[in-house]
Amino acid sequence: MSPWLTIGEVARRSGVAASALRFYEERGLITSERAGSGHRRYPRPVLRRIAFIVFAQRIGLTLDEIGAELARLPPERAPTRRDWARLTRSWSARIDRRIAELERLKTGLTECIGCGCLSIQRCRLANPADRAARLGPGPRYWIGDQPAD
Ligand code: FES
């Protein structure tokens, strides 16, 4: 079995489009080498790295955050299962926050979709207990601020 995969093989195995793989590479999240033909070829462990990127995006990490996480992996050797587990340890708190946010969305769906004001003063969906008001005007959580724990 070859230790290298073509971009088509990586796309097929990971379910991530080749264009997205090239984008990840431009962002420095994955790396490839050029074969003699000039085509990209990826080391087999790239699949685990891509799985990490896909899951991280699904739980709401930005590409910059994902890059920072990946930079914590040991550069001198292939990451072990323990290395990957260390990176994802903080994710459960983040997932809990997402669940709470989705619960809030579900609760306020009918009222707020019909209203649309996103008022700091009265919208409990966009600004529960008005805690976000300390961060500045506007729908803080909708524009990217994170709720404090
Ligand atoms: S959008 Fe008006 S109360 Fe939530």
PDB file of C-alpha atoms and ligand atoms in Angstrom:
ATOM      1  CA  MET A   1       0.000   0.000   0.000  1.00  0.00           C
ATOM      2  CA  SER A   2       1.416   3.357  -1.027  1.00  0.00           C
ATOM      3  CA  PRO A   3       1.992   5.847   1.802  1.00  0.00           C
ATOM      4  CA  TRP A   4       0.767   8.558  -0.569  1.00  0.00           C
ATOM      5  CA  LEU A   5      -2.709   9.457  -1.771  1.00  0.00           C
ATOM      6  CA  THR A   6      -3.719  11.532  -4.780  1.00  0.00           C
ATOM      7  CA  ILE A   7      -6.094  14.456  -4.272  1.00  0.00           C
ATOM      8  CA  GLY A   8      -8.885  12.381  -5.858  1.00  0.00           C
ATOM      9  CA  GLU A   9      -8.272   9.523  -3.430  1.00  0.00           C
ATOM     10  CA  VAL A  10      -8.247  11.900  -0.468  1.00  0.00           C
ATOM     11  CA  ALA A  11     -11.497  13.500  -1.671  1.00  0.00           C
ATOM     12  CA  ARG A  12     -13.143  10.080  -2.080  1.00  0.00           C
ATOM     13  CA  ARG A  13     -11.943   8.747   1.266  1.00  0.00           C
ATOM     14  CA  SER A  14     -12.740  11.885   3.264  1.00  0.00           C
ATOM     15  CA  GLY A  15     -15.903  13.054   1.500  1.00  0.00           C
ATOM     16  CA  VAL A  16     -14.344  16.521   1.196  1.00  0.00           C
ATOM     17  CA  ALA A  17     -14.311  18.084  -2.275  1.00  0.00           C
ATOM     18  CA  ALA A  18     -10.949  18.504  -3.990  1.00  0.00           C
ATOM     19  CA  SER A  19     -11.550  22.273  -4.133  1.00  0.00           C
ATOM     20  CA  ALA A  20     -11.975  22.325  -0.339  1.00  0.00           C
ATOM     21  CA  LEU A  21      -8.778  20.295   0.058  1.00  0.00           C
ATOM     22  CA  ARG A  22      -6.884  22.833  -2.032  1.00  0.00           C
ATOM     23  CA  PHE A  23      -8.416  25.602   0.116  1.00  0.00           C
ATOM     24  CA  TYR A  24      -7.339  23.855   3.333  1.00  0.00           C
ATOM     25  CA  GLU A  25      -3.878  23.596   1.868  1.00  0.00           C
ATOM     26  CA  GLU A  26      -3.780  27.300   0.957  1.00  0.00           C
ATOM     27  CA  ARG A  27      -4.715  28.025   4.575  1.00  0.00           C
ATOM     28  CA  GLY A  28      -1.873  25.807   5.811  1.00  0.00           C
ATOM     29  CA  LEU A  29      -4.195  23.282   7.491  1.00  0.00           C
ATOM     30  CA  ILE A  30      -2.914  20.354   5.445  1.00  0.00           C
ATOM     31  CA  THR A  31       0.201  19.874   3.343  1.00  0.00           C
ATOM     32  CA  SER A  32       1.059  17.895   0.254  1.00  0.00           C
ATOM     33  CA  GLU A  33       4.125  17.197  -1.808  1.00  0.00           C
ATOM     34  CA  ARG A  34       4.412  17.358  -5.545  1.00  0.00           C
ATOM     35  CA  ALA A  35       4.964  14.102  -7.383  1.00  0.00           C
ATOM     36  CA  GLY A  36       7.344  14.042 -10.344  1.00  0.00           C
ATOM     37  CA  SER A  37       4.306  14.734 -12.548  1.00  0.00           C
ATOM     38  CA  GLY A  38       3.608  17.919 -10.575  1.00  0.00           C
ATOM     39  CA  HIS A  39       0.396  16.514  -9.088  1.00  0.00           C
ATOM     40  CA  ARG A  40      -0.301  16.862  -5.388  1.00  0.00           C
ATOM     41  CA  ARG A  41       0.196  13.791  -3.247  1.00  0.00           C
ATOM     42  CA  TYR A  42      -0.764  13.578   0.389  1.00  0.00           C
ATOM     43  CA  PRO A  43       0.671  11.440   3.163  1.00  0.00           C
ATOM     44  CA  ARG A  44      -1.933   8.900   4.340  1.00  0.00           C
ATOM     45  CA  PRO A  45      -2.285  10.442   7.867  1.00  0.00           C
ATOM     46  CA  VAL A  46      -3.780  13.552   6.211  1.00  0.00           C
ATOM     47  CA  LEU A  47      -7.160  11.758   6.443  1.00  0.00           C
ATOM     48  CA  ARG A  48      -7.180  12.042  10.222  1.00  0.00           C
ATOM     49  CA  ARG A  49      -6.217  15.698   9.976  1.00  0.00           C
ATOM     50  CA  ILE A  50      -9.103  16.311   7.561  1.00  0.00           C
ATOM     51  CA  ALA A  51     -11.524  14.504   9.885  1.00  0.00           C
ATOM     52  CA  PHE A  52     -10.374  16.836  12.658  1.00  0.00           C
ATOM     53  CA  ILE A  53     -10.937  19.897  10.447  1.00  0.00           C
ATOM     54  CA  VAL A  54     -14.420  18.763   9.396  1.00  0.00           C
ATOM     55  CA  PHE A  55     -15.522  18.028  12.985  1.00  0.00           C
ATOM     56  CA  ALA A  56     -14.012  21.268  14.247  1.00  0.00           C
ATOM     57  CA  GLN A  57     -15.913  23.245  11.626  1.00  0.00           C
ATOM     58  CA  ARG A  58     -19.138  21.462  12.537  1.00  0.00           C
ATOM     59  CA  ILE A  59     -18.823  22.508  16.168  1.00  0.00           C
ATOM     60  CA  GLY A  60     -18.166  26.083  15.142  1.00  0.00           C
ATOM     61  CA  LEU A  61     -14.398  26.606  15.183  1.00  0.00           C
ATOM     62  CA  THR A  62     -13.146  29.114  12.623  1.00  0.00           C
ATOM     63  CA  LEU A  63     -10.374  28.128  10.229  1.00  0.00           C
ATOM     64  CA  ASP A  64      -7.971  30.354  12.185  1.00  0.00           C
ATOM     65  CA  GLU A  65      -8.893  28.544  15.403  1.00  0.00           C
ATOM     66  CA  ILE A  66      -8.485  25.189  13.682  1.00  0.00           C
ATOM     67  CA  GLY A  67      -5.057  26.254  12.413  1.00  0.00           C
ATOM     68  CA  ALA A  68      -4.043  27.266  15.944  1.00  0.00           C
ATOM     69  CA  GLU A  69      -5.204  23.899  17.293  1.00  0.00           C
ATOM     70  CA  LEU A  70      -3.350  21.965  14.594  1.00  0.00           C
ATOM     71  CA  ALA A  71      -0.201  23.969  15.338  1.00  0.00           C
ATOM     72  CA  ARG A  72      -0.221  22.386  18.811  1.00  0.00           C
ATOM     73  CA  LEU A  73       0.429  18.940  17.322  1.00  0.00           C
ATOM     74  CA  PRO A  74       4.008  17.672  17.578  1.00  0.00           C
ATOM     75  CA  PRO A  75       5.830  18.663  14.364  1.00  0.00           C
ATOM     76  CA  GLU A  76       8.532  15.996  14.622  1.00  0.00           C
ATOM     77  CA  ARG A  77       6.317  12.891  14.457  1.00  0.00           C
ATOM     78  CA  ALA A  78       2.916  11.607  13.349  1.00  0.00           C
ATOM     79  CA  PRO A  79       0.306  12.563  15.978  1.00  0.00           C
ATOM     80  CA  THR A  80      -0.906   9.749  18.200  1.00  0.00           C
ATOM     81  CA  ARG A  81      -4.456   9.090  19.353  1.00  0.00           C
ATOM     82  CA  ARG A  82      -3.538  10.777  22.640  1.00  0.00           C
ATOM     83  CA  ASP A  83      -2.350  13.920  20.790  1.00  0.00           C
ATOM     84  CA  TRP A  84      -5.696  14.171  18.995  1.00  0.00           C
ATOM     85  CA  ALA A  85      -7.626  13.564  22.227  1.00  0.00           C
ATOM     86  CA  ARG A  86      -5.696  16.389  23.904  1.00  0.00           C
ATOM     87  CA  LEU A  87      -6.823  18.795  21.162  1.00  0.00           C
ATOM     88  CA  THR A  88     -10.489  17.873  21.434  1.00  0.00           C
ATOM     89  CA  ARG A  89     -10.678  17.925  25.242  1.00  0.00           C
ATOM     90  CA  SER A  90     -12.103  21.454  25.314  1.00  0.00           C
ATOM     91  CA  TRP A  91     -14.727  20.663  22.703  1.00  0.00           C
ATOM     92  CA  SER A  92     -17.391  19.283  25.030  1.00  0.00           C
ATOM     93  CA  ALA A  93     -17.798  22.680  26.743  1.00  0.00           C
ATOM     94  CA  ARG A  94     -18.104  24.243  23.321  1.00  0.00           C
ATOM     95  CA  ILE A  95     -20.664  21.652  22.220  1.00  0.00           C
ATOM     96  CA  ASP A  96     -22.637  22.302  25.433  1.00  0.00           C
ATOM     97  CA  ARG A  97     -22.712  26.010  24.560  1.00  0.00           C
ATOM     98  CA  ARG A  98     -23.930  25.198  21.047  1.00  0.00           C
ATOM     99  CA  ILE A  99     -26.658  22.940  22.467  1.00  0.00           C
ATOM    100  CA  ALA A 100     -27.775  25.710  24.832  1.00  0.00           C
ATOM    101  CA  GLU A 101     -27.779  28.157  21.931  1.00  0.00           C
ATOM    102  CA  LEU A 102     -29.880  25.792  19.808  1.00  0.00           C
ATOM    103  CA  GLU A 103     -32.300  25.271  22.711  1.00  0.00           C
ATOM    104  CA  ARG A 104     -32.639  29.033  22.984  1.00  0.00           C
ATOM    105  CA  LEU A 105     -33.234  29.252  19.232  1.00  0.00           C
ATOM    106  CA  LYS A 106     -35.873  26.537  19.428  1.00  0.00           C
ATOM    107  CA  THR A 107     -37.608  28.241  22.334  1.00  0.00           C
ATOM    108  CA  GLY A 108     -37.649  31.658  20.726  1.00  0.00           C
ATOM    109  CA  LEU A 109     -38.235  30.554  17.161  1.00  0.00           C
ATOM    110  CA  THR A 110     -41.898  31.425  16.793  1.00  0.00           C
ATOM    111  CA  GLU A 111     -41.780  34.675  18.742  1.00  0.00           C
ATOM    112  CA  CYS A 112     -38.536  36.006  17.309  1.00  0.00           C
ATOM    113  CA  ILE A 113     -38.958  34.976  13.673  1.00  0.00           C
ATOM    114  CA  GLY A 114     -42.274  36.833  13.744  1.00  0.00           C
ATOM    115  CA  CYS A 115     -40.688  39.819  15.494  1.00  0.00           C
ATOM    116  CA  GLY A 116     -37.159  40.283  14.126  1.00  0.00           C
ATOM    117  CA  CYS A 117     -36.225  43.210  16.402  1.00  0.00           C
ATOM    118  CA  LEU A 118     -33.106  41.579  18.029  1.00  0.00           C
ATOM    119  CA  SER A 119     -33.580  44.218  20.693  1.00  0.00           C
ATOM    120  CA  ILE A 120     -30.946  44.312  23.408  1.00  0.00           C
ATOM    121  CA  GLN A 121     -33.643  45.473  25.798  1.00  0.00           C
ATOM    122  CA  ARG A 122     -36.241  42.814  25.178  1.00  0.00           C
ATOM    123  CA  CYS A 123     -34.993  39.946  22.996  1.00  0.00           C
ATOM    124  CA  ARG A 124     -34.129  37.016  25.231  1.00  0.00           C
ATOM    125  CA  LEU A 125     -33.197  34.889  22.251  1.00  0.00           C
ATOM    126  CA  ALA A 126     -30.435  37.114  20.908  1.00  0.00           C
ATOM    127  CA  ASN A 127     -29.384  38.439  24.287  1.00  0.00           C
ATOM    128  CA  PRO A 128     -30.376  36.209  27.186  1.00  0.00           C
ATOM    129  CA  ALA A 129     -30.618  38.162  30.451  1.00  0.00           C
ATOM    130  CA  ASP A 130     -28.993  41.049  28.570  1.00  0.00           C
ATOM    131  CA  ARG A 131     -25.503  39.790  29.451  1.00  0.00           C
ATOM    132  CA  ALA A 132     -24.293  40.603  25.961  1.00  0.00           C
ATOM    133  CA  ALA A 133     -24.987  44.315  26.447  1.00  0.00           C
ATOM    134  CA  ARG A 134     -21.646  44.578  28.257  1.00  0.00           C
ATOM    135  CA  LEU A 135     -19.907  43.671  24.991  1.00  0.00           C
ATOM    136  CA  GLY A 136     -21.352  46.618  23.055  1.00  0.00           C
ATOM    137  CA  PRO A 137     -24.374  47.497  20.941  1.00  0.00           C
ATOM    138  CA  GLY A 138     -26.049  45.142  18.468  1.00  0.00           C
ATOM    139  CA  PRO A 139     -26.789  41.414  18.440  1.00  0.00           C
ATOM    140  CA  ARG A 140     -23.416  40.460  19.955  1.00  0.00           C
ATOM    141  CA  TYR A 141     -23.731  36.681  19.796  1.00  0.00           C
ATOM    142  CA  TRP A 142     -25.023  36.783  16.245  1.00  0.00           C
ATOM    143  CA  ILE A 143     -22.012  38.786  15.115  1.00  0.00           C
ATOM    144  CA  GLY A 144     -19.451  36.475  16.653  1.00  0.00           C
ATOM    145  CA  ASP A 145     -18.923  37.381  20.310  1.00  0.00           C
ATOM    146  CA  GLN A 146     -18.852  34.362  22.600  1.00  0.00           C
ATOM    147  CA  PRO A 147     -20.980  34.206  25.724  1.00  0.00           C
ATOM    148  CA  ALA A 148     -18.924  34.220  28.921  1.00  0.00           C
ATOM    149  CA  ASP A 149     -19.117  30.965  30.903  1.00  0.00           C
TER     150      ASP A 149
HETATM  151  S1  FES B   1     -36.380  39.175  17.753  1.00  0.00           S
HETATM  152 FE1  FES B   1     -37.752  40.492  18.808  1.00  0.00          FE
HETATM  153  S2  FES B   1     -37.949  39.563  20.730  1.00  0.00           S
HETATM  154 FE2  FES B   1     -36.483  38.323  19.692  1.00  0.00          FE
END
